Coordinates of C-alpha atoms in Angstrom, one line a residue:
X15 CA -7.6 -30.4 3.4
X16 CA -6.3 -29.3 6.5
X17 CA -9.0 -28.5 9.3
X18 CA -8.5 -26.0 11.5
X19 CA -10.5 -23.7 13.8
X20 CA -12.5 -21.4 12.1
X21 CA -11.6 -17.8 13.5
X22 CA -15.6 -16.8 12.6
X23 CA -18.5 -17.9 14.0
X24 CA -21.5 -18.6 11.7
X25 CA -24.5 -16.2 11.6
X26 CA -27.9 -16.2 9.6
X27 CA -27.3 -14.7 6.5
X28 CA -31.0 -12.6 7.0
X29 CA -28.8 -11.0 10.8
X30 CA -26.1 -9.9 8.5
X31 CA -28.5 -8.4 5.8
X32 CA -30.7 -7.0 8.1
X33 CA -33.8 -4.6 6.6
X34 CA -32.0 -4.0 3.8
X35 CA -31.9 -6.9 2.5
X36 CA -34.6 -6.3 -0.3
X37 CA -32.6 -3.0 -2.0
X38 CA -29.4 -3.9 -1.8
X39 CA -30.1 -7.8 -3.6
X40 CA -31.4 -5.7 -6.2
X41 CA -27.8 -4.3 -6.6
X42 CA -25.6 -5.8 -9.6
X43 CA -22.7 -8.1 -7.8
X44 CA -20.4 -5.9 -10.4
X45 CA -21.9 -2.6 -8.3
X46 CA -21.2 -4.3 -4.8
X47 CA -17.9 -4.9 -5.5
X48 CA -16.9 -1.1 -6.4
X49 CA -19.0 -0.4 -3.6
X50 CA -16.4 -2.4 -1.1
X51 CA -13.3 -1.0 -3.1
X52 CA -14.7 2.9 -2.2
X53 CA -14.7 2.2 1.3
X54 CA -11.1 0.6 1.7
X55 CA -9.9 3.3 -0.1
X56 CA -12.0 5.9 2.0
X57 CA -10.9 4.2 5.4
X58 CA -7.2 5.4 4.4
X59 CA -7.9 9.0 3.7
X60 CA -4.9 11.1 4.5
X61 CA -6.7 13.5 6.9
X62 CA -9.3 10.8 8.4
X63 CA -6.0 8.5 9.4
X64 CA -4.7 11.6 10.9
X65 CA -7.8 12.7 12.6
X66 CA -8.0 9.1 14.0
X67 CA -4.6 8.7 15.3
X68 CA -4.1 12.3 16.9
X69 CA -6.2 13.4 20.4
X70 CA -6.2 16.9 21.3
X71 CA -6.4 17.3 24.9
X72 CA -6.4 21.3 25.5
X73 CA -2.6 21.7 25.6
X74 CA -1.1 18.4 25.2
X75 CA -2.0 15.9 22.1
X76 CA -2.2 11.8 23.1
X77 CA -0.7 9.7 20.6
X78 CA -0.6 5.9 20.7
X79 CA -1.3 6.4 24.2
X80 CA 1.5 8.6 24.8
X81 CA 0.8 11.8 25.9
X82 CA 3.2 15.2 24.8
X83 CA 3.1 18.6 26.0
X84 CA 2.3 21.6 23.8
X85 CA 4.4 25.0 24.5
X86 CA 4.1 26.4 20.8
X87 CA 6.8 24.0 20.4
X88 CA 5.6 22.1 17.7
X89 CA 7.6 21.7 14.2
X90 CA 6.4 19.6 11.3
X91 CA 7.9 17.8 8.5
X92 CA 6.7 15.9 6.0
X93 CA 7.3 13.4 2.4
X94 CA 5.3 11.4 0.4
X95 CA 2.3 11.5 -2.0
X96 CA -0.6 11.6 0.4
X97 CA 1.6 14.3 3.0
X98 CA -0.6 17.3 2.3
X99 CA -3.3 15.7 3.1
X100 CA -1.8 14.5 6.4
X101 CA -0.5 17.7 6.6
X102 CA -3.4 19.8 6.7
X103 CA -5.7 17.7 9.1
X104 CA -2.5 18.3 11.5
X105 CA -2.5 21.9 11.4
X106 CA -6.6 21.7 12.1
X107 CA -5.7 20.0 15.0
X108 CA -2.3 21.4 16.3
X109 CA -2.3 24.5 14.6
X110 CA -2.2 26.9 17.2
X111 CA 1.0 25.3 18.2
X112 CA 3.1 25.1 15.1
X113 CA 6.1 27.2 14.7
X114 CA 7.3 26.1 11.2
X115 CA 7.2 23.2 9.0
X116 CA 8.7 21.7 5.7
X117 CA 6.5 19.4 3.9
X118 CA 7.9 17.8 0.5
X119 CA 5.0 16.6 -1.6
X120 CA 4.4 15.6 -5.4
X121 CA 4.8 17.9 -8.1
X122 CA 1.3 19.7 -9.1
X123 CA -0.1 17.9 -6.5
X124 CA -1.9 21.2 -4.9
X125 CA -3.2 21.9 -8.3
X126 CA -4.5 18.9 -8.9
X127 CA -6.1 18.9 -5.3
X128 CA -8.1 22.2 -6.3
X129 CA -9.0 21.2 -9.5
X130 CA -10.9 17.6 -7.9
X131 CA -12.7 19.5 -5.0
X132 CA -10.3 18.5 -2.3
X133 CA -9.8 21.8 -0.9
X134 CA -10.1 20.0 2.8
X135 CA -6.5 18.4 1.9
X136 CA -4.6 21.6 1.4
X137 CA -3.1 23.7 4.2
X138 CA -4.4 26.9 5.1
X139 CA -2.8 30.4 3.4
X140 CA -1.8 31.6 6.2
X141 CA -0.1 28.2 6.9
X142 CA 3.4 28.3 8.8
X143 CA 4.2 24.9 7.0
X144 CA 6.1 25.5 3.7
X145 CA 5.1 23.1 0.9
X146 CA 7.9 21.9 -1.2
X147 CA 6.9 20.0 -4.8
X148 CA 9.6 18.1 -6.6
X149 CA 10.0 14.5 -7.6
X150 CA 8.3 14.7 -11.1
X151 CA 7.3 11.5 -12.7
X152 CA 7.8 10.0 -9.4
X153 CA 12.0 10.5 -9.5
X154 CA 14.1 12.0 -7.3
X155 CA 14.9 15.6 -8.6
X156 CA 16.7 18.5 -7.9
X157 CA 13.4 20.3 -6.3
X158 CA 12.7 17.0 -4.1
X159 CA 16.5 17.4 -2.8
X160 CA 16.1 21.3 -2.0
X161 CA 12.8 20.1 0.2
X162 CA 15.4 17.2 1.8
X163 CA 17.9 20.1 2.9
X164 CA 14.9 22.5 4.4
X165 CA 13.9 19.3 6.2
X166 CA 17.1 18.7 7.2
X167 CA 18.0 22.6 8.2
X168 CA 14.9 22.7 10.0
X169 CA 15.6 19.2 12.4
X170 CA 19.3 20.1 13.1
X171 CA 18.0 23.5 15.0
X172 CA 15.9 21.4 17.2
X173 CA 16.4 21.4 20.8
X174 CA 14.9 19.3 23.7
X175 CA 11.9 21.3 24.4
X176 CA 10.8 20.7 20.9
X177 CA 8.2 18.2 19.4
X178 CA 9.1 17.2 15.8
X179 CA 6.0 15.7 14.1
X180 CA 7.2 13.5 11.1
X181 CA 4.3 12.8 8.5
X182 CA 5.2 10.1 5.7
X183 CA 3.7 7.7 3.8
X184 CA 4.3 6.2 -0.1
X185 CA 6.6 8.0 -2.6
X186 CA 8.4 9.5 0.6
X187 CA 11.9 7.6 -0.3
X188 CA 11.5 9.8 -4.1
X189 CA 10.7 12.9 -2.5
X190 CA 13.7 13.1 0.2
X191 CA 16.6 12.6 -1.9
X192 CA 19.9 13.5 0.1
X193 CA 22.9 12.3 -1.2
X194 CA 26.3 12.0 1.1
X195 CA 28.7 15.0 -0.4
X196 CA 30.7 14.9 -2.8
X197 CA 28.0 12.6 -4.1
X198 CA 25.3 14.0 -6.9
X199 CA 21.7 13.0 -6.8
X200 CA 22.7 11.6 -10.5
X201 CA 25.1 9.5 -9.6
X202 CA 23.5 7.9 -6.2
X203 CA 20.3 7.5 -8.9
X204 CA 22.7 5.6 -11.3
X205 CA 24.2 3.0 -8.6
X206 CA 20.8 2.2 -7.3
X207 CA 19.3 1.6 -11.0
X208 CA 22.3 -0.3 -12.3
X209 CA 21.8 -2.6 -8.7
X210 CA 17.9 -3.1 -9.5
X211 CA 19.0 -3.8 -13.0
X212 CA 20.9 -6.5 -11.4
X213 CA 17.9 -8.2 -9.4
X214 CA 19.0 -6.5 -6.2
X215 CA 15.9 -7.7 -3.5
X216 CA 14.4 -4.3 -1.9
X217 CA 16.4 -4.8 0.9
X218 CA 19.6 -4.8 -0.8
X219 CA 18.4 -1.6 -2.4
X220 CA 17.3 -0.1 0.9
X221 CA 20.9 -1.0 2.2
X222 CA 23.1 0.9 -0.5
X223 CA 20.1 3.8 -0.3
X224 CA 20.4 4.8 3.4
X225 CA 24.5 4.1 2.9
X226 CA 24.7 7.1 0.8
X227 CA 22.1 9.0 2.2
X228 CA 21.9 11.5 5.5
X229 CA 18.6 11.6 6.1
X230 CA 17.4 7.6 5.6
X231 CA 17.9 4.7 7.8
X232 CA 17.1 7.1 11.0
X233 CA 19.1 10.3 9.6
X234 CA 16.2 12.7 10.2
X235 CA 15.6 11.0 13.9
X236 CA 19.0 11.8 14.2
X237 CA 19.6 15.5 13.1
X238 CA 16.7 16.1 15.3
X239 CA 17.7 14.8 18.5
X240 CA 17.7 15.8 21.5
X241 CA 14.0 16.9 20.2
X242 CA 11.1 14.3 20.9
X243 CA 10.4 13.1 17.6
X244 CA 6.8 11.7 16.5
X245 CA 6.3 9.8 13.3
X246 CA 3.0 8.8 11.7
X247 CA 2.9 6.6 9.1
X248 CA 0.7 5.6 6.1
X249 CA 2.0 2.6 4.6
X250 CA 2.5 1.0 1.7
X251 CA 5.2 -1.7 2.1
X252 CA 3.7 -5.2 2.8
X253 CA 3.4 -5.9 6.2
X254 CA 4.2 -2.5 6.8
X255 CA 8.1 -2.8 8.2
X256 CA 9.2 0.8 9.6
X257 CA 12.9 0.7 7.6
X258 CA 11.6 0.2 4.8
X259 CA 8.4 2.4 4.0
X260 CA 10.4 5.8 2.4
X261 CA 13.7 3.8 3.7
X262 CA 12.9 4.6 7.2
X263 CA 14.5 8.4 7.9
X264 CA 12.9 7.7 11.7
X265 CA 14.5 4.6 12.1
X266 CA 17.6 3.7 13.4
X267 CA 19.4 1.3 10.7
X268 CA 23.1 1.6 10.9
X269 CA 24.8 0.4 7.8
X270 CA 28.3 0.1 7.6
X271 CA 30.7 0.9 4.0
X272 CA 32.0 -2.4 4.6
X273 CA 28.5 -3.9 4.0
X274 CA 27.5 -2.0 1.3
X275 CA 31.2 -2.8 -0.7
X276 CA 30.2 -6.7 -0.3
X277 CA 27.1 -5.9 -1.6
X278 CA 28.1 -4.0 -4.7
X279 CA 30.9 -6.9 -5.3
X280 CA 28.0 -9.6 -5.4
X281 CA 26.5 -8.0 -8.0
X282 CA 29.8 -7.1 -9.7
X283 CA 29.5 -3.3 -9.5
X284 CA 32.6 -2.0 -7.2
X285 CA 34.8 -0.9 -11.0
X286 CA 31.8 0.8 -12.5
X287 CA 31.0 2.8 -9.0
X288 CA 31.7 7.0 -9.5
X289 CA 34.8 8.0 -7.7
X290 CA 32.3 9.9 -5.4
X291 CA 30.7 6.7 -4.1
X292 CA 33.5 4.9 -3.5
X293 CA 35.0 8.1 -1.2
X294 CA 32.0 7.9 0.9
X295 CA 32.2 4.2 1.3
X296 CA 35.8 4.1 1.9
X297 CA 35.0 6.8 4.9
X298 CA 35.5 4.4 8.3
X299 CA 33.0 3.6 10.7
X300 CA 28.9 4.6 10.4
X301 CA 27.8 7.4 8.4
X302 CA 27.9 9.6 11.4
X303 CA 29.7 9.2 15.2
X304 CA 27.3 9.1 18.3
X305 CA 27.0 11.8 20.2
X306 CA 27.4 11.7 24.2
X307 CA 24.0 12.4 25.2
X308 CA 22.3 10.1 22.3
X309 CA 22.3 6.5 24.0
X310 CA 18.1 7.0 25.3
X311 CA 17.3 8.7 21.6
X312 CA 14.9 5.2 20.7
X313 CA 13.1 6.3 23.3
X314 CA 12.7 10.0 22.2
X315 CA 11.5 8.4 18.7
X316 CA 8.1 6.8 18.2
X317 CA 6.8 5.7 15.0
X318 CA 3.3 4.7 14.8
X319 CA 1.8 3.4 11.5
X320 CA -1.8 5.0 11.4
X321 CA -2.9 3.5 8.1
X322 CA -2.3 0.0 5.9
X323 CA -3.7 -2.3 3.8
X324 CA -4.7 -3.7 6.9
X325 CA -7.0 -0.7 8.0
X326 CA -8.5 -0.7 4.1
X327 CA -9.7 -4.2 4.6
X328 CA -11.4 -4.2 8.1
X329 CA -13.5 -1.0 6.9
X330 CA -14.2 -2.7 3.4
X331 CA -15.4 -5.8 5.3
X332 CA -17.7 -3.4 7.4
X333 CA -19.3 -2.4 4.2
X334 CA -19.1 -6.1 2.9
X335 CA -21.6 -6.5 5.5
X336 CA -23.9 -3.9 4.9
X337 CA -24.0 -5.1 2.0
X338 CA -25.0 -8.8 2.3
X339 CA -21.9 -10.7 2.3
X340 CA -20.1 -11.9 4.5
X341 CA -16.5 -11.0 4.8
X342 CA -13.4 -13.3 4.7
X343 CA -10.1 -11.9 5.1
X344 CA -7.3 -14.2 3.3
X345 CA -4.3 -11.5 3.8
X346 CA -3.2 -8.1 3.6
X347 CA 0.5 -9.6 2.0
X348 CA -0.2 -11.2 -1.0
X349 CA 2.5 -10.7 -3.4
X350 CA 4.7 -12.8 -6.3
X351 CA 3.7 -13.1 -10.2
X352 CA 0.2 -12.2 -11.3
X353 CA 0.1 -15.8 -13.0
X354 CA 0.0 -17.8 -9.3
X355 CA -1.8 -15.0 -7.5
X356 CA -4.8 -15.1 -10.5
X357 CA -4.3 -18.6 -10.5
X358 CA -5.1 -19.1 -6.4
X359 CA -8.1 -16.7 -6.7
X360 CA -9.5 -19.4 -9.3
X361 CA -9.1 -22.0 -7.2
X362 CA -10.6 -20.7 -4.4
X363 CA -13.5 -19.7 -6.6
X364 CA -14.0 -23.3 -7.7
X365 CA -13.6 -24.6 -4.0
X366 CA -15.9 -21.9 -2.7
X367 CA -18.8 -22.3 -5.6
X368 CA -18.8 -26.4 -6.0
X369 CA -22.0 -27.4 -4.9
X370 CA -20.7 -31.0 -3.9
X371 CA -17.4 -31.6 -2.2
X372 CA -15.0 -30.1 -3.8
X373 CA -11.9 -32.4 -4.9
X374 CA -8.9 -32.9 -2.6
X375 CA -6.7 -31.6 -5.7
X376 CA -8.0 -28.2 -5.6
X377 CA -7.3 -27.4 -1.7
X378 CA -3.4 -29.2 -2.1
X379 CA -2.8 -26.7 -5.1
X380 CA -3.9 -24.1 -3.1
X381 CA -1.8 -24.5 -0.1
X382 CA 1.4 -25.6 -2.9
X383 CA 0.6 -21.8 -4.1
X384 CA 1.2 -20.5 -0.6
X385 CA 4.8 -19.6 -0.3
X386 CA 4.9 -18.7 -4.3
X387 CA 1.9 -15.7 -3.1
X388 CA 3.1 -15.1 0.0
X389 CA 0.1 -16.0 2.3
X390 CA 0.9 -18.3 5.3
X391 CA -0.8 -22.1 5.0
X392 CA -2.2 -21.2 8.0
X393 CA -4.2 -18.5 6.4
X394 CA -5.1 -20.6 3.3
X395 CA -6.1 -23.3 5.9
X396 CA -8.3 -20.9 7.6
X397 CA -9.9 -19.4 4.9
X398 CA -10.6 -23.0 3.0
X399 CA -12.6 -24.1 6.3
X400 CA -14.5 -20.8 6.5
X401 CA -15.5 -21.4 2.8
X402 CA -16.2 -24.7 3.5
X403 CA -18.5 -24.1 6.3
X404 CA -20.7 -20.9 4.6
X405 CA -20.8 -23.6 1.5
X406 CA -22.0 -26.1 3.2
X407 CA -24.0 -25.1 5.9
X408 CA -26.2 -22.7 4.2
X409 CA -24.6 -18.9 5.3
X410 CA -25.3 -17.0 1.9
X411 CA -22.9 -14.9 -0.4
X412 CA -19.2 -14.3 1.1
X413 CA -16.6 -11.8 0.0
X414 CA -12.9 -12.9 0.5
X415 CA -11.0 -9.8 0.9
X416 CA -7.3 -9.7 0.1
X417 CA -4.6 -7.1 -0.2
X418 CA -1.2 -6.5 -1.3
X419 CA 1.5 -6.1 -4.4
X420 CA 1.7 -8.6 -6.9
X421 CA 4.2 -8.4 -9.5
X422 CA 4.3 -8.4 -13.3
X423 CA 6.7 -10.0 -15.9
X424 CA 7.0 -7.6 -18.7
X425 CA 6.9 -9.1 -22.1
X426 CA 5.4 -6.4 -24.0
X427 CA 5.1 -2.4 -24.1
X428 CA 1.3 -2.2 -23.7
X429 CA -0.6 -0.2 -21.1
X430 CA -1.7 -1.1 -18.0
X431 CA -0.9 -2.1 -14.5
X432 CA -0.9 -5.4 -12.1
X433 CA -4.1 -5.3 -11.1
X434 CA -5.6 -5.1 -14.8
X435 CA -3.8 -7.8 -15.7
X436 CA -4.6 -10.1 -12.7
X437 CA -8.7 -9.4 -13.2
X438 CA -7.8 -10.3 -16.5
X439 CA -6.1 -13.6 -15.7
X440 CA -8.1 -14.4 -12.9
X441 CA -11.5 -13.7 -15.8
X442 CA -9.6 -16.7 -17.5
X443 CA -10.0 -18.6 -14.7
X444 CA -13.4 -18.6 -14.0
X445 CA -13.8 -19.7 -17.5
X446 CA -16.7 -22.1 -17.8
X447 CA -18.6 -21.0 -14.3
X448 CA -21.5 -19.3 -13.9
X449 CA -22.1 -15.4 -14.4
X450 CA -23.4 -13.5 -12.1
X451 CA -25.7 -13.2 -10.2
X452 CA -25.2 -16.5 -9.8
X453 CA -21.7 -16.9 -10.2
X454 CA -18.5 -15.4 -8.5
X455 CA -17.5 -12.0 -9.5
X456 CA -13.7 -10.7 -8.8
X457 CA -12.2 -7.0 -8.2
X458 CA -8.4 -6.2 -8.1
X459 CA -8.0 -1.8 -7.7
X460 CA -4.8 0.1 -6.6
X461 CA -5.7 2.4 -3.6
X462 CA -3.4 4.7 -5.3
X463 CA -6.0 5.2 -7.9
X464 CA -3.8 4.4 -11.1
X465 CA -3.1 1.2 -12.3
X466 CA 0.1 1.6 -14.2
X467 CA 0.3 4.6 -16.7
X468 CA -3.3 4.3 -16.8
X469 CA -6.3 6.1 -15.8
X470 CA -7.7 2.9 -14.5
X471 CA -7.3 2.0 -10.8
X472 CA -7.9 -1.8 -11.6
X473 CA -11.0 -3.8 -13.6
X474 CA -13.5 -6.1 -12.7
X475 CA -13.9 -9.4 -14.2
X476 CA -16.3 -13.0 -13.8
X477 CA -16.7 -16.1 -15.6
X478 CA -18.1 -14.6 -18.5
X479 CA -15.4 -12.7 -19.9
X480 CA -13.3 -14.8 -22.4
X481 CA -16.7 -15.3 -24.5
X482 CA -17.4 -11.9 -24.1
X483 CA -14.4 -11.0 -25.6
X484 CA -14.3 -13.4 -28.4
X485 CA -17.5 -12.5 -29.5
X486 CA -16.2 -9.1 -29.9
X487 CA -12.8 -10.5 -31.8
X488 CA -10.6 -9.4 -28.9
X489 CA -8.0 -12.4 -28.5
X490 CA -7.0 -12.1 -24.4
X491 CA -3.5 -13.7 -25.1
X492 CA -2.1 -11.5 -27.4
X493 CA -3.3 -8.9 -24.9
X494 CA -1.4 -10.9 -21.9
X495 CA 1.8 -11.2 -23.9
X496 CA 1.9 -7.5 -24.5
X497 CA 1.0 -6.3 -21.2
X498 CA -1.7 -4.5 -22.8
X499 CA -4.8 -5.1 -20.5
X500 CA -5.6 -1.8 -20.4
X501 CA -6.3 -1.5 -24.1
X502 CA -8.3 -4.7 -23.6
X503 CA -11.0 -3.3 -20.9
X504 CA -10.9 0.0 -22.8
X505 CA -12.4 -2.9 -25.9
X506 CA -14.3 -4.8 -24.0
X507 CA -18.0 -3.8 -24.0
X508 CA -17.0 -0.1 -24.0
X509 CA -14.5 0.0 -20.9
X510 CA -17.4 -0.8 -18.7
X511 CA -15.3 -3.2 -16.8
X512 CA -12.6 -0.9 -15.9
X513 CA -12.5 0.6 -12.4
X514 CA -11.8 4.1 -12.6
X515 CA -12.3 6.1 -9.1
X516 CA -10.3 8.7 -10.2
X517 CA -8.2 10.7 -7.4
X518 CA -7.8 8.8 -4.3
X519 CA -5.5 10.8 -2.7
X520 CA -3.9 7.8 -0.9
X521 CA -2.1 4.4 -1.5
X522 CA -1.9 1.7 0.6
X523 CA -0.9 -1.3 -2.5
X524 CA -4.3 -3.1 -3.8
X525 CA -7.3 -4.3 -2.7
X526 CA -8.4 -7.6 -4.0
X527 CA -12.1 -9.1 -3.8
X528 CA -13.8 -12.1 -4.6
X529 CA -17.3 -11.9 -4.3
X530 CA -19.5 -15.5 -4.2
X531 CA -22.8 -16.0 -4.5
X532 CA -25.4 -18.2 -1.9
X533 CA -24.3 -21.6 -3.3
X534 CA -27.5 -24.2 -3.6
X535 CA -25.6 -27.4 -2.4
X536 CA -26.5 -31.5 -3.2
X537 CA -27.1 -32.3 0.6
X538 CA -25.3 -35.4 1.4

């Protein structure tokens, strides 16, 4: 194996446990993990991102060290599934400086918010902010494109005296659907499906979405200008790139017809394309001509991402801590098929948990895995010799911490999500090692809350779970091959494994976890 550097310094395991160490051993590994998965998802709380991002300083609010004046100039406009909460910690702060605002969030979503307790997350009745609901079932709708026109209507009256705060975050791109006329929200809907159909990358997508739409790829930044326009952003794109998360209405990305028609050709869609599209894209030039004051607008933009995966995982390692581990962070990017990602997380359990030096094999798989899970060999490197070093030198029990979106290859109609099924693989992996408490136990949750069309946010799973479920007839691969893992934890030992945290009221992708035991080791 590669050695490198370790980017952690060793510490006695009895520092990191502290006084505590006595109640919190007597804690079930299972119990520590859900623990750790609480406070990721607690770090990204709409309002506490947007409570830690904004400064109030009498009138004027600092933002990523910029500093803006307020004159009750302040208009506000919003998209995206965790928005009203974003929303409603903004007017606590700003409030007395809001003029209007157009916020378009999930359908039901307020409802739902009053009947879990979350009353903190909805805006207040007198609230000058008008909340918009559309985008059932998570698809752009005809209520989601009446919020898109408000939002629209409300930038374009914008002048340079005014501060246009933009909240967004995941679900944004479904809930501000604005065609290009003549073009129907049906018929943009249909092109972009039949080009996914195709095995169009997200980019591609992103491309022909902001070419036949006025508000992404920078539209909103630039019906707003001259207005000084603020975006914060909670993201849920992998390694959170600003064009992409909701297809970036705040960022400047010029697409040209003539790139979008070699696009559609590729995937041999230009004679099936409504006469609609093909008007728009046989228009010349960009969607829209510069105006003569707009060369300095990038710098009356400024987009600052106030939550991510990444956040989730530093605060979750905080609480790994506190809890007696110590924390490793492999990467907030993990991504490609279930099958390698549950297949690394093995491996690394196995390297992490032999109590003699682990084979050669075992590290060259992992870094072979690399590119297919989308986690630099540097990273693997670093993580391996970290591993190494609390293995071999005594530090205790160790949490690797991971994030991201893997993907799934549907074979089946069952229920469930990606993260059931990779705790599910990756129990098939740990096949054969020891349970817990002296064996490794593994976590995979959605921050989001729901794992597929599921109840469940994700499972936990160890070594123990393939005889588990043969002793109570369940036979795991007929469950992989249907996609069903969330019949399978609902089976298994009465759906005790199944992590269900119920509304999160966020989403930044999934948190992975792989909790390891203090390993006793055949000194050499």
């Amino acid at each position: 194996m590669a050695r490198v550097l370790s980017l952690f310094r060793p510490q006695p395991f009895l520092a990191l446990v502290g006084r505590k160490k006595l109640t919190l051993c007597k804690m079930s590994m299972d119990s520590r993990a859900r623990q750790v998965f609480a406070a990721a998802v607690e770090a990204v709380q709409p309002d506490a991102v947007v409570r830690q991002s904004i400064e109030r300083k009498e009138d004027s609010v600092i933002i990523n060290g910029q500093k803006f004046t307020l004159k009750h100039n302040l208009h506000l406009v919003g998209f995206g599934k965790a928005v009203l909460g974003m929303a409603a910690e903004a007017e606590r702060i700003l409030g007395d400086h809001i003029v209007d605002g157009v916020i378009s969030v999930p359908h039901g979503i307020q409802q739902t918010l009053r009947q879990h307790g979350k009353d903190h997350l909805l805006l207040k009745e007198n609230s000058r902010i008008k909340v918009m609901e559309g985008a059932k079932h998570n698809l752009p709708d005809a209520d989601a494109q009446r919020a898109a026109e408000g939002i629209k209507q409300l930038a374009c009256g914008l002048t340079e005296k005014d501060l246009l705060l933009v909240l967004i975050s995941g679900g944004g791109s479904a809930l501000l659907p604005a065609p290009i006329s003549p073009i129907s929200l049906q018929e943009k809907l249909d092109v972009t499906r039949k080009l996914a159909g195709a095995g169009a990358t997200i980019q591609e997508l992103n491309t022909v979405r902001r070419a036949l739409s006025f508000l992404k790829g920078g539209g909103l930044a630039h019906y707003a200008h001259p207005a000084q326009v603020v975006a914060l952003i909670l993201s849920d794109v992998i390694g959170d790139p600003l064009d992409l998360i909701a297809s970036g209405p705040t960022v400047r990305s010029e697409v040209w017809p003539e790139e979008v028609l070699s696009l559609l050709e590729q995937y041999k869609l230009l004679n099936s394309l409504p006469a609609s599209v093909k008007e728009v894209l046989g228009r010349p030039g960009p969607r829209w001509k510069e105006n003569k004051d707009e060369t300095d607008k990038a710098d009356s933009v400024l987009n600052v991402v106030i939550g991510s995966n990444t956040v989730a995982l530093q605060c979750a390692g905080r609480r790994v801590r506190e809890l007696g581990f110590r924390p490793v962070v492999l990467s907030p990017g993990v991504c490609g098929d279930v099958r390698s990602v549950s297949r690394l997380y093995g491996l690394l359990a196995r390297f992490a948990c032999s109590r003699e030096e682990p084979p050669p094999e075992i590290a060259a798989e992992v870094l072979k895995l690399g590119p297919e899970v989308g986690v630099e060999s540097w990273d693997l490197c670093r993580t391996m010799q970290v591993l190494d070093e609390g293995r071999t030198e005594g530090w205790g029990a160790t949490c690797l911490l991971a994030g991201g979106e893997p993907t799934v290859e549907l074979t089946g109609k069952g229920r469930g999500g990606r993260n059931q099924e990779l705790a599910l693989r990756v129990g098939l992996e740990l096949r054969g090692m020891q349970l817990p408490p002296n064996g490794p136990v593994f976590l995979s949750g959605g921050t989001d809350g729901q794992d597929g069309p599921t109840e469940a946010a994700g499972a936990v799973t160890d070594g123990g779970l393939y005889e588990e479920a043969q002793a109570q007839g369940l036979d795991v691969n007929n469950f992989l091959t249907n996609n069903d893992s969330y019949t399978f934890f609902s089976r298994l030992s009465a759906g005790k494994r199944l992590l269900v945290p119920g509304l999160t009221c966020t989403n930044v992708m999934d948190v992975h976890m792989l909790l390891i035991p203090p390993i006793p080791i055949n000194i050499r």
